[in-house]
Amino acid sequence: MKSNTSDGSSVGAGFLRRRSALADSPKRRMAPSAMSYAFVGPYLLFTIAFGLGPALYALYLGFTKRDGSGFAGFANFTHVMKDFRFVPAVEHVGFFVGIWLVALIILVTFFSLLVHSIGANRVRTSLRTIYYLPGALAGASSVMLWLFLLDPTASPANFLLRAMGMDSFNQVVVPSHMPVIFAIIAFWAGAGGWIVIMYGALNNISQEIMEAARIDGAGPLQLALRIQIPMIRKWITYMVIMSLAAGVQLFVEPQFLSQATQGSIPNDYSLNQLAYQYAFKQNDFHGASAISLLLLIVALSLSAIFVARGGLFDKE
Amino acid sequence: MVLALALTGCSSSTTTSGSASAAPAITADTGKPITVWVDSDRAAASDAYKAAFPNDPVTVETYDGGANGSGTFRTKIQLFDTSGSGWPDVVFSTQNNDAAWASQGSNGKQAYAAVLNSGLIPDATISGFAKGALDPCTVDGKVYCLRNDLAQDVVWYNKTLMDQFGYKVPTTWEEYQALGDKLATEHPGYIIGAQGDPWTPEIYMWSSKCQANGITGATAVTVKTDSTECKRAASLLDDLRANKTVPNVSVFSPEFVTNYTGKVLMMPGPAWYGGALFQNTASVNVPAGQMAIAAPLPWKGEDAVTGDVGGATWFISSHSANPGLAAKFAEFVTTADAYQVDKAPGYPAFSAAATKWLAKQAASNYYATDMSALTTAGGEIWSGWGSGISSQEAIWAKTMTPGITAGKNLVDLLPDWQKAISDQYQVDGYTVN
């Protein structure tokens, strides 16, 4: 799809005028059609039922006493934060999210630029499909696959594991390796989708700008650094925010590995697992709600920073 | 049918007390239907019941049995507690510490487990279980579950290999350690145990009377891991891990099967190791006539005691609309020959069934010696290690296994272990001494 429908370009002024005329048209803005309600309706309904509703319930639980005797203030929050498992869980999730996000930003951008720069259409399409394939394996099943990959006695890549001095599964899945392993699993499963999205964003950069830059003598590196990356910055920010929200909720991977390692990856490894322990092992839904609210606050404030810095909602 | 209907509701279970063999049902229970939860292995138990009483309204559902610390049983019950309905009438659990929570109502809710020894299950049945078998089910003198099988630790050994190497079966833990040292130099590659499983402390620490899990009340525990008893077992494991005769490997890992098939000289471990490891084509699969069983080892100058790795349990719901039928079912699956003798893979907790089960095993001629050691061990389980709410296996796996994997010594990790146990019990609402 070669088009010159660029968002931030200074060329195609006529188009821009047309576009802003459309956006400013009061009719368009003020009177959404019935169809738009029909599109938004189901989303809204499910968001309220499965997103907003539970979140409000968590808010209620988080600030009420365990025995149901009224307002608890911050008691539930201080209680969970004093739990000996809380700080390790924060560290685990923090390390994992840190490693994963940095890897996502650098590698996804790199691979998208790489695929985008390949001339042959067939190679490009097949590469994109290959990147995307692991994403087709949903959370739990991809962990199952990794259980084999990480076991030196069963893995097709066991020479790599052995080269790193790991001869048994127990040696591979020690707690200090886990943030990296979870980051690799998450990257492997999710990066392909983002590469496809970034590729689309790169396609959206107008050919005129690219041509102009080339005429000015920009090589591929300068093109990438000065034109392409700045122009897909919003998409990178979007990826970081979505991944951050998913990453702090780390649950399926450690939960599975915990069972597969007979518990040497603890079942309270991540914050979400700890919340799960509170709710379903200790029968303390109030403590569990407190943890999820803390997660929400952290994810929201970090997202706010990224939104502000990444200019996600800036008007062009 | 009308007559039967009139009779049910009170107690249809009393007619099938004791070690009733699988006589076909004379009167079907036509009261309210019950729901039973079993794991996939125990579907054989519910199948046996259905074969014996085809007309009873019993619905069987399969779940994971709470295995590997999944905690499904407790999780689901707490959800039913919150919603106020939906409890299954009878539940099989692979864990033996569920009575710790199921006997206690939490957040003002009624406790899930029904008390069994105040009329629901006949006293004759209760007293028919092996000595100490119902200890994990008993809280403050009340029995909350029936034991499916016993998991007492014994010493498994390969008699053929022992004879070939010219070794004698050790009679104390000190001799066991010495044998390990000797084996490491004379026949490297062979093993006399494994320490990569979460139940390692329930084999080595428990039998050394290490007070890591001293349950002293419904919510009280004494933890003391700096004793001589704990240190000697830890140092034995450290020594034998270093010389690779008791490696840090799980007996259920592919690695164990690959590296140690034909190389297991000895293996202290629970009664179910026989069927799970040695007589199992998916594991080390030792040919018939080689494996033998010795009684638990004492430390020098002490009496032999042993530990216990699991030993599943059956619970009856205190919410059941038809407790009579629920009790009948629970009694059948724990005592009747049709399951415990004919089908069950593990050593039955019910004594009469155990005797017949042993006779059946002996008749198969798989083992090189008689199996009396299992009975001996059944009576030697040290009562100083309790069945508290916190999983000792989960704590060990989380604290000690990564430590020894990273090259540390168990002796040095004992304080960490102490702290981890205390922390976990406190989080679970226990008073820790």
XYZ file of C-alpha atoms in Angstrom:
749
model
C 0.000 0.000 0.000
C 2.003 2.904 -1.245
C 0.299 6.108 -0.348
C 1.113 9.661 0.408
C -1.363 9.964 3.235
C 1.156 11.074 5.751
C 0.351 12.419 9.175
C 3.183 14.773 9.826
C 4.477 15.641 6.429
C 4.802 19.140 5.205
C 4.104 17.996 1.695
C 0.728 17.327 0.233
C -0.606 20.509 1.723
C -3.828 20.178 -0.167
C -4.466 16.866 1.423
C -3.744 18.240 4.852
C -6.157 21.067 4.326
C -8.795 18.634 3.259
C -8.159 16.486 6.255
C -8.304 19.276 8.771
C -11.420 20.606 7.139
C -12.983 17.210 7.716
C -11.838 17.060 11.320
C -13.141 20.476 12.101
C -16.490 19.929 10.476
C -19.021 20.377 13.294
C -21.378 17.926 11.680
C -18.783 15.171 11.841
C -17.784 15.908 15.381
C -21.084 16.637 17.045
C -23.479 14.179 15.475
C -22.112 10.655 15.442
C -24.241 8.309 13.449
C -26.286 5.510 14.930
C -23.800 3.145 13.382
C -20.997 4.488 15.530
C -23.037 3.696 18.650
C -23.578 0.221 17.319
C -19.835 -0.200 16.945
C -18.933 1.266 20.306
C -21.846 -0.269 22.209
C -20.641 -3.847 22.636
C -17.159 -2.652 23.553
C -18.567 -0.315 26.158
C -20.818 -3.018 27.545
C -17.989 -5.509 27.967
C -15.628 -2.883 29.321
C -18.123 -2.032 32.024
C -18.935 -5.663 32.779
C -15.407 -7.076 32.791
C -13.159 -4.043 33.196
C -14.699 -1.113 34.957
C -17.092 -3.087 37.151
C -14.454 -5.401 38.632
C -12.067 -2.480 39.013
C -14.634 -0.559 41.047
C -15.351 -3.672 43.094
C -11.607 -4.008 43.744
C -11.554 -0.382 44.832
C -14.362 -1.115 47.271
C -12.703 -4.292 48.580
C -9.295 -2.662 48.842
C -10.537 -0.016 51.216
C -12.861 -2.125 53.356
C -12.012 -4.343 56.285
C -11.591 -8.058 55.903
C -14.399 -8.875 58.325
C -16.708 -6.537 56.430
C -16.918 -4.019 59.280
C -16.437 -0.910 57.209
C -13.764 1.431 55.931
C -10.210 0.202 56.400
C -8.179 3.144 55.154
C -4.848 1.968 53.861
C -4.682 -1.025 56.210
C -4.995 -3.574 53.393
C -2.246 -1.821 51.458
C 0.212 -1.677 54.351
C -0.664 -5.290 55.170
C 0.271 -6.603 51.706
C 3.313 -4.360 51.437
C 4.665 -5.751 54.692
C 4.214 -9.299 53.423
C 7.635 -10.914 53.069
C 6.761 -11.961 49.530
C 5.831 -8.488 48.328
C 9.242 -6.880 47.750
C 10.699 -9.925 45.944
C 7.623 -9.996 43.698
C 8.057 -6.302 42.871
C 11.712 -6.937 42.026
C 10.888 -9.952 39.863
C 8.260 -8.087 37.866
C 10.405 -4.945 37.670
C 13.428 -6.787 36.262
C 11.287 -8.698 33.813
C 9.400 -5.654 32.540
C 12.615 -3.648 32.282
C 14.459 -6.253 30.238
C 11.450 -6.993 28.100
C 10.556 -3.396 27.250
C 14.104 -2.465 26.315
C 14.351 -5.582 24.153
C 11.019 -4.788 22.532
C 11.903 -1.184 21.723
C 15.319 -1.963 20.288
C 14.697 -5.252 18.533
C 11.185 -4.643 17.215
C 12.279 -1.318 15.735
C 15.383 -2.913 14.292
C 13.564 -5.864 12.742
C 10.772 -3.661 11.354
C 13.308 -1.392 9.683
C 15.153 -4.431 8.414
C 12.065 -6.047 6.900
C 10.959 -2.707 5.511
C 14.267 -2.170 3.778
C 14.195 -5.526 2.016
C 13.408 -5.011 -1.631
C 12.001 -8.378 -2.623
C 8.303 -8.485 -1.846
C 8.157 -12.232 -1.349
C 10.979 -12.235 1.193
C 9.320 -9.392 3.063
C 5.977 -11.147 3.266
C 7.436 -14.452 4.358
C 9.647 -12.789 6.979
C 6.666 -10.968 8.431
C 4.745 -14.226 8.600
C 7.650 -15.978 10.277
C 7.963 -13.234 12.879
C 4.267 -13.418 13.514
C 3.962 -17.210 13.809
C 5.011 -17.663 17.470
C 2.290 -15.200 18.402
C -0.258 -17.738 17.250
C 0.621 -19.901 20.264
C -1.355 -18.476 23.155
C 0.240 -17.936 26.581
C -0.071 -21.342 28.193
C 0.824 -23.396 25.141
C 3.897 -21.307 24.438
C 5.080 -21.952 27.990
C 4.624 -25.680 27.429
C 6.839 -25.423 24.375
C 9.468 -23.493 26.307
C 9.477 -26.130 29.029
C 10.967 -28.465 26.441
C 13.278 -25.871 24.972
C 14.723 -25.090 28.399
C 15.325 -28.681 29.447
C 18.873 -29.680 28.487
C 17.880 -33.349 28.261
C 15.065 -32.658 25.789
C 15.844 -29.382 24.074
C 16.842 -29.176 20.419
C 19.014 -26.239 21.469
C 20.619 -28.101 24.345
C 24.124 -27.438 23.016
C 23.525 -23.768 23.805
C 22.377 -24.557 27.316
C 25.287 -26.907 27.878
C 27.700 -24.327 26.477
C 26.460 -22.018 29.202
C 27.220 -24.689 31.778
C 23.678 -25.882 32.366
C 23.240 -29.637 32.312
C 19.915 -30.034 34.059
C 16.532 -28.360 34.017
C 17.012 -27.359 37.670
C 20.115 -25.401 36.698
C 18.282 -23.582 33.925
C 15.289 -22.455 35.926
C 17.053 -20.935 38.923
C 15.315 -17.774 40.163
C 18.081 -15.447 38.955
C 17.565 -16.578 35.349
C 13.841 -16.095 35.385
C 13.464 -12.419 34.410
C 15.541 -13.072 31.297
C 13.708 -16.293 30.489
C 10.294 -14.679 30.910
C 11.451 -11.747 28.778
C 12.597 -14.131 26.043
C 9.308 -16.040 26.149
C 7.266 -12.829 26.077
C 9.388 -11.327 23.309
C 9.223 -14.466 21.241
C 5.452 -14.674 21.563
C 4.618 -10.994 21.195
C 7.260 -9.275 19.105
C 5.991 -10.607 15.770
C 2.669 -8.840 16.115
C 4.425 -5.574 16.904
C 6.802 -5.966 13.974
C 3.801 -6.240 11.685
C 2.292 -3.103 13.231
C 5.566 -1.159 12.996
C 5.951 -2.289 9.430
C 2.553 -0.811 8.701
C 3.571 2.408 10.405
C 6.755 2.572 8.315
C 4.690 2.060 5.172
C 2.697 5.086 6.182
C 5.701 7.386 5.932
C 5.341 9.212 2.680
C 7.678 8.283 -0.121
C 8.287 11.967 -0.827
C 9.964 12.487 2.519
C 12.082 9.413 2.077
C 13.009 10.512 -1.447
C 13.829 14.005 -0.278
C 16.063 12.653 2.455
C 17.819 10.331 0.041
C 18.429 13.182 -2.373
C 19.897 15.135 0.516
C 22.355 12.291 0.890
C 20.920 10.309 3.821
C 22.058 6.699 4.004
C 19.920 3.895 5.432
C 21.164 4.587 8.980
C 20.411 8.295 8.805
C 17.068 7.592 7.197
C 16.205 5.307 10.074
C 17.474 7.577 12.830
C 16.306 10.924 11.498
C 13.179 10.109 9.516
C 11.701 6.713 10.194
C 12.119 6.321 13.952
C 10.945 9.859 14.803
C 7.912 9.339 12.588
C 6.897 6.034 14.172
C 7.643 7.281 17.677
C 3.961 7.249 18.571
C 3.679 3.627 17.609
C 6.682 2.743 19.694
C 5.110 4.554 22.635
C 1.870 2.725 22.014
C 3.744 -0.590 22.022
C 5.510 0.285 25.267
C 2.269 1.212 27.010
C 0.412 -1.904 25.901
C 3.371 -4.108 26.773
C 3.820 -2.429 30.117
C 0.200 -3.096 31.002
C 0.582 -6.727 29.989
C 4.009 -7.113 31.583
C 3.186 -5.985 35.102
C 0.363 -8.517 35.055
C 2.817 -11.386 34.533
C 0.999 -14.522 35.664
C 0.610 -17.440 33.264
C 4.309 -18.033 32.615
C 5.522 -18.192 36.238
C 2.385 -20.051 37.298
C 3.070 -22.780 34.770
C 6.775 -22.913 35.467
C 6.022 -23.105 39.158
C 4.075 -26.284 38.597
C 6.580 -27.664 36.119
C 9.499 -27.070 38.475
C 7.568 -28.489 41.426
C 7.662 -25.078 43.021
C 11.317 -24.048 42.754
C 9.929 -21.111 40.817
C 7.630 -20.073 43.639
C 3.887 -19.740 43.144
C 4.173 -16.181 44.475
C 6.825 -15.096 41.970
C 4.926 -12.209 40.409
C 2.622 -9.615 41.940
C -0.399 -11.034 40.189
C 0.427 -14.469 41.541
C 0.718 -12.990 45.004
C -2.720 -11.418 44.554
C -3.965 -14.830 43.479
C -2.453 -16.380 46.612
C -4.199 -13.782 48.720
C -7.562 -14.326 47.096
C -7.632 -18.071 46.722
C -5.176 -19.475 49.257
C -5.540 -17.066 52.127
C -9.148 -16.226 51.360
C -8.319 -12.517 51.591
C -9.941 -10.793 48.627
C -9.297 -7.435 50.263
C -5.536 -7.955 50.255
C -5.727 -9.233 46.675
C -7.639 -6.116 45.656
C -5.039 -3.931 47.328
C -2.299 -5.557 45.245
C -4.245 -5.150 42.018
C -4.918 -1.507 42.802
C -1.212 -0.961 43.418
C -0.513 -2.580 40.049
C -3.089 -0.331 38.438
C -1.551 2.795 39.948
C 1.953 1.839 38.856
C 0.870 0.920 35.323
C -1.241 4.060 35.000
C 1.453 6.442 36.180
C 4.148 4.852 34.038
C 1.780 4.950 31.065
C 1.052 8.610 31.758
C 4.781 9.348 31.633
C 5.139 7.500 28.346
C 2.088 9.198 26.879
C 3.448 12.596 27.829
C 6.974 11.873 26.639
C 5.948 9.950 23.543
C 3.439 12.550 22.405
C 0.861 9.872 21.826
C -2.133 12.191 21.974
C -0.431 15.213 20.404
C -2.240 16.669 17.474
C -0.150 16.799 14.375
C -38.464 -47.727 45.239
C -41.013 -45.960 47.425
C -39.837 -47.890 50.438
C -36.232 -47.102 49.660
C -37.109 -43.478 49.304
C -38.721 -43.501 52.695
C -35.700 -45.123 54.269
C -33.069 -42.881 52.833
C -32.154 -39.523 54.159
C -31.312 -40.934 57.569
C -28.443 -43.295 57.037
C -28.067 -45.598 54.156
C -24.378 -45.927 54.840
C -24.404 -48.086 57.946
C -25.150 -51.198 55.931
C -21.821 -51.044 54.160
C -19.498 -50.468 57.077
C -16.186 -52.152 57.627
C -14.212 -53.734 54.879
C -17.290 -54.610 52.917
C -16.408 -56.380 49.768
C -17.994 -55.183 46.604
C -21.367 -56.794 47.089
C -23.892 -55.511 44.606
C -26.300 -52.943 45.944
C -29.419 -54.332 47.455
C -31.150 -51.016 47.809
C -30.085 -48.094 45.735
C -29.828 -44.747 47.426
C -32.592 -42.677 45.934
C -32.043 -39.602 48.032
C -30.589 -36.381 46.788
C -27.786 -36.833 44.255
C -24.206 -36.189 45.294
C -21.239 -34.819 43.386
C -17.839 -36.417 43.787
C -14.480 -34.918 42.783
C -11.622 -37.255 41.947
C -8.376 -36.852 40.051
C -7.902 -38.821 36.850
C -6.004 -41.626 38.609
C -8.777 -42.061 41.143
C -11.448 -42.366 38.477
C -10.837 -46.081 39.070
C -12.246 -45.628 42.582
C -15.440 -43.977 41.417
C -15.741 -46.527 38.624
C -15.504 -49.313 41.200
C -18.239 -47.628 43.226
C -20.486 -47.258 40.205
C -19.964 -50.903 39.344
C -20.946 -51.900 42.886
C -23.861 -49.493 43.234
C -24.974 -48.678 39.710
C -28.224 -47.030 40.771
C -26.888 -44.553 43.292
C -27.232 -40.937 42.176
C -23.524 -40.145 42.146
C -22.078 -37.642 39.684
C -18.335 -37.874 39.236
C -16.249 -34.885 38.187
C -12.535 -34.992 37.497
C -10.143 -32.291 38.697
C -6.393 -32.084 39.230
C -6.527 -33.445 42.766
C -4.699 -30.405 44.084
C -1.452 -32.016 42.931
C 1.918 -30.216 42.764
C 0.782 -27.442 45.023
C -1.927 -26.235 42.631
C -4.268 -25.782 45.579
C -7.289 -26.242 43.321
C -9.330 -27.946 46.038
C -8.964 -25.049 48.466
C -9.327 -22.398 45.772
C -12.620 -23.825 44.541
C -14.028 -24.353 48.011
C -13.282 -20.747 48.915
C -15.099 -19.603 45.800
C -18.092 -21.765 46.742
C -17.900 -20.300 50.260
C -18.096 -16.831 48.755
C -20.952 -17.667 46.411
C -22.725 -19.712 49.079
C -23.439 -22.813 47.000
C -21.947 -25.417 44.731
C -19.767 -27.438 47.108
C -18.975 -30.994 45.964
C -20.163 -33.639 48.445
C -17.054 -35.820 48.428
C -13.575 -34.706 47.386
C -10.421 -36.675 46.781
C -7.219 -34.756 47.454
C -3.681 -35.839 46.666
C -2.452 -33.683 49.563
C -2.484 -34.718 53.190
C -2.589 -31.280 54.791
C -5.993 -30.122 53.599
C -7.632 -30.814 56.961
C -5.644 -27.857 58.298
C -7.868 -25.426 56.396
C -10.936 -27.549 55.663
C -11.548 -28.025 59.382
C -11.511 -24.271 60.011
C -14.206 -21.882 58.886
C -12.613 -18.738 57.533
C -14.158 -15.249 57.501
C -17.039 -16.532 59.590
C -17.989 -19.205 57.050
C -18.855 -22.775 57.962
C -15.881 -25.136 57.741
C -16.012 -27.201 54.569
C -15.093 -30.595 56.023
C -17.686 -32.563 57.946
C -16.592 -34.176 61.202
C -16.463 -37.870 60.460
C -15.973 -39.470 63.874
C -19.156 -38.293 65.487
C -21.541 -40.677 63.787
C -21.109 -40.014 60.078
C -18.545 -42.795 59.680
C -18.909 -45.789 62.040
C -16.273 -46.029 64.775
C -15.419 -49.536 63.607
C -14.317 -48.105 60.270
C -12.396 -45.227 61.804
C -10.469 -47.567 64.075
C -9.774 -49.902 61.163
C -7.249 -47.482 59.684
C -3.547 -48.073 60.345
C -2.075 -46.512 63.467
C -1.375 -42.854 62.831
C -2.970 -42.973 59.370
C -5.650 -40.472 60.308
C -3.268 -38.103 62.129
C -3.097 -35.705 59.166
C -6.913 -35.711 59.158
C -7.289 -35.073 62.868
C -7.540 -31.607 64.375
C -8.271 -31.281 68.098
C -9.469 -34.881 68.301
C -11.941 -34.569 65.450
C -11.402 -36.559 62.258
C -12.074 -34.549 59.093
C -10.987 -36.919 56.341
C -10.309 -40.534 55.504
C -6.916 -41.540 54.259
C -6.783 -43.134 50.821
C -3.290 -44.544 51.071
C -0.197 -44.346 53.218
C 2.992 -42.850 51.897
C 5.401 -43.981 54.587
C 9.072 -43.811 53.660
C 10.966 -47.071 53.351
C 14.344 -47.943 51.884
C 14.053 -49.296 48.376
C 17.131 -51.123 47.116
C 18.214 -53.227 44.180
C 19.126 -56.578 45.682
C 20.706 -57.881 42.492
C 23.059 -54.891 42.282
C 23.825 -55.033 46.009
C 24.848 -58.680 45.702
C 26.829 -57.985 42.544
C 28.780 -55.151 44.219
C 29.186 -57.214 47.389
C 27.530 -54.586 49.600
C 25.346 -55.113 52.634
C 22.135 -53.177 53.123
C 22.916 -50.413 55.641
C 21.186 -50.575 59.004
C 21.742 -46.963 60.101
C 21.913 -43.602 58.351
C 25.616 -43.466 59.227
C 26.176 -46.735 57.353
C 24.070 -45.382 54.495
C 26.340 -42.350 54.212
C 29.455 -44.529 54.367
C 28.046 -46.741 51.629
C 27.515 -43.646 49.487
C 31.137 -42.591 49.924
C 32.316 -46.091 49.034
C 30.004 -46.380 46.041
C 31.215 -43.042 44.663
C 34.770 -44.332 44.393
C 34.054 -47.946 43.465
C 31.112 -47.558 41.091
C 30.698 -43.935 40.021
C 27.428 -43.192 38.256
C 25.294 -45.280 40.581
C 23.038 -43.585 43.109
C 21.548 -44.334 46.519
C 18.899 -41.627 46.539
C 17.835 -38.315 45.032
C 17.417 -34.856 46.530
C 15.923 -32.746 43.763
C 12.284 -33.198 44.733
C 10.264 -30.906 46.979
C 9.578 -33.821 49.327
C 13.277 -34.359 50.057
C 12.791 -32.999 53.615
C 9.921 -35.423 54.141
C 12.308 -38.286 53.444
C 15.559 -37.185 55.086
C 14.677 -34.423 57.552
C 11.518 -35.989 58.913
C 13.214 -39.349 59.566
C 15.988 -37.520 61.402
C 13.426 -35.941 63.763
C 14.213 -32.462 62.510
C 11.650 -30.155 64.069
C 10.769 -28.086 61.036
C 7.044 -28.673 61.108
C 6.058 -29.158 64.736
C 2.333 -28.510 64.643
C 1.223 -27.921 68.235
C -2.327 -26.723 67.754
C -4.921 -25.835 65.130
C -2.937 -22.689 64.274
C 0.340 -23.093 66.147
C 3.660 -24.415 64.936
C 7.126 -24.834 66.373
C 10.012 -24.452 63.949
C 13.571 -25.235 64.992
C 15.999 -26.099 62.229
C 19.260 -25.437 64.072
C 19.117 -28.710 66.006
C 21.621 -31.566 65.725
C 18.835 -33.633 64.174
C 18.441 -31.187 61.287
C 22.166 -30.634 60.859
C 23.124 -34.295 60.621
C 20.567 -34.937 57.878
C 21.571 -31.778 56.016
C 25.239 -32.666 56.174
C 24.502 -36.227 54.985
C 22.722 -34.771 51.960
C 25.550 -32.288 51.342
C 28.166 -35.030 51.465
C 26.267 -37.397 49.171
C 25.333 -34.632 46.742
C 28.990 -33.683 46.463
C 30.021 -37.240 45.591
C 27.014 -37.589 43.272
C 25.481 -40.633 44.936
C 22.387 -38.640 45.996
C 22.183 -36.096 43.170
C 20.114 -32.933 43.024
C 17.686 -34.329 40.494
C 13.947 -34.927 40.567
C 12.883 -38.545 40.242
C 10.160 -37.384 37.857
C 12.469 -35.591 35.447
C 13.413 -36.999 32.048
C 16.982 -36.523 33.247
C 16.490 -39.071 36.023
C 15.225 -41.698 33.605
C 17.983 -40.970 31.075
C 20.888 -40.951 33.501
C 19.898 -43.428 36.195
C 17.957 -46.257 34.586
C 19.720 -49.394 35.823
C 21.847 -47.301 38.182
C 19.611 -46.997 41.224
C 21.304 -49.017 43.943
C 19.173 -47.627 46.772
C 16.404 -45.066 47.143
C 14.891 -44.024 50.446
C 11.391 -42.872 49.634
C 7.658 -43.322 50.008
C 5.657 -46.488 49.496
C 4.392 -45.259 46.157
C 7.901 -45.136 44.659
C 7.470 -48.863 43.943
C 4.735 -48.366 41.387
C 5.756 -44.879 40.316
C 9.459 -45.475 39.644
C 10.624 -49.073 39.712
C 7.676 -51.025 38.351
C 6.917 -48.424 35.727
C 7.905 -48.595 32.083
C 7.824 -44.789 31.888
C 10.427 -44.476 34.650
C 13.550 -46.462 35.528
C 11.615 -49.717 34.991
C 13.604 -52.240 37.039
C 13.043 -55.857 35.872
C 11.121 -58.206 38.160
C 13.001 -59.981 40.924
C 15.559 -57.237 41.605
C 13.967 -54.594 43.805
C 13.607 -55.136 47.516
C 12.350 -53.120 50.464
C 14.082 -52.503 53.780
C 12.579 -50.943 56.884
C 13.341 -47.269 57.674
C 16.872 -46.586 58.913
C 17.573 -45.295 62.425
C 20.323 -42.874 63.314
C 22.942 -44.684 65.389
C 21.737 -45.371 68.909
C 18.172 -44.224 68.244
C 14.945 -45.938 67.323
C 14.013 -45.872 63.669
C 11.380 -43.349 62.699
C 10.278 -42.373 59.258
C 8.491 -39.717 57.251
C 5.558 -39.611 54.962
C 5.287 -38.182 51.441
C 1.673 -37.359 50.747
C -0.850 -40.114 51.187
C -4.068 -38.910 49.699
C -7.294 -38.102 51.521
C -11.071 -38.107 51.035
C -13.281 -35.361 52.444
C -17.027 -35.167 52.978
C -18.740 -31.801 52.709
C -20.437 -30.361 55.760
C -22.872 -28.775 53.289
C -23.916 -32.086 51.719
C -27.633 -32.519 51.150
C -27.185 -36.292 51.369
C -24.435 -36.964 53.915
C -25.493 -40.588 54.178
C -24.680 -41.308 50.560
C -21.525 -39.188 50.744
C -20.342 -41.212 53.727
C -21.221 -44.467 51.975
C -19.126 -43.424 48.998
C -16.138 -42.267 51.074
C -16.217 -45.433 53.107
C -16.379 -47.603 50.017
C -13.433 -46.033 48.245
C -11.194 -46.146 51.309
C -12.062 -49.603 52.595
C -13.674 -51.836 49.949
C -11.555 -54.510 48.305
C -13.074 -53.669 44.946
C -10.950 -50.556 44.841
C -8.284 -50.604 47.548
C -7.123 -54.164 46.891
C -8.062 -54.779 43.280
C -7.273 -51.426 41.705
C -5.334 -49.067 43.986
C -1.659 -48.524 43.098
C -0.670 -47.305 46.591
C -0.465 -48.952 49.998
C -3.991 -48.779 51.492
C -4.388 -46.811 54.702
C -7.150 -49.166 55.846
C -5.387 -52.055 57.603
C -7.570 -54.919 56.417
C -7.213 -53.762 52.824
C -3.466 -53.276 53.301
C -2.992 -56.882 54.363
C -4.759 -58.135 51.251
C -2.961 -55.588 49.051
C 0.418 -56.830 50.328
C -0.579 -60.430 49.683
C -1.550 -59.489 46.154
C 1.769 -57.689 45.568
C 3.712 -60.644 46.975
C 1.840 -62.974 44.668
C 3.015 -60.979 41.675
C 6.631 -61.929 42.499
C 7.945 -58.562 41.381
C 9.931 -57.903 44.544
C 12.970 -59.884 45.559
C 12.033 -59.855 49.233
C 8.818 -59.839 51.200
C 7.123 -56.513 51.743
C 6.805 -56.535 55.510
C 9.025 -53.440 55.678
C 6.067 -51.406 54.426
C 3.961 -52.512 57.373
C 6.834 -51.832 59.790
C 7.325 -48.358 58.345
C 3.595 -47.632 58.530
C 3.809 -47.746 62.317
C 7.019 -45.731 62.593
C 5.984 -42.358 61.186
C 7.384 -39.694 63.534
C 4.516 -37.649 64.951
C 6.706 -34.609 65.624
C 6.240 -33.517 62.015
C 2.672 -32.376 61.540
C 0.298 -31.498 58.732
C 0.040 -27.741 58.882
C -1.608 -25.500 56.361
C 1.654 -24.323 54.767
C 3.189 -26.700 52.302
C 6.624 -27.800 53.459
C 7.230 -29.040 49.925
C 6.542 -25.599 48.447
C 8.836 -23.943 50.988
C 11.667 -26.399 50.358
C 11.328 -26.062 46.595
C 11.387 -22.288 46.814
C 14.154 -21.891 49.378
C 16.447 -24.909 49.394
C 16.374 -26.380 45.887
C 17.566 -23.140 44.206
C 20.188 -22.812 46.962
C 21.775 -26.197 46.401
C 21.448 -25.747 42.649
C 23.524 -22.596 43.056
C 26.173 -24.637 44.863
C 25.397 -23.798 48.484
C 25.329 -26.315 51.309
C 22.130 -27.342 53.028
C 23.847 -26.993 56.401
C 24.440 -23.307 55.670
C 20.913 -22.859 54.319
C 19.193 -24.159 57.473
C 18.674 -20.629 58.910
C 17.109 -19.526 55.600
C 14.848 -22.549 55.750
C 13.820 -21.682 59.304
C 12.949 -18.146 58.229
C 11.050 -19.267 55.152
C 8.946 -21.736 57.142
C 8.224 -19.166 59.874
C 7.330 -16.446 57.350
C 4.986 -18.705 55.433
C 3.191 -19.989 58.523
C 2.768 -16.433 59.797
C 1.262 -15.339 56.517
C -1.117 -18.282 56.805
C -2.230 -17.081 60.206
C -0.245 -19.381 62.500
C 1.524 -18.562 65.723
C 5.147 -19.532 65.232
C 7.395 -20.550 68.116
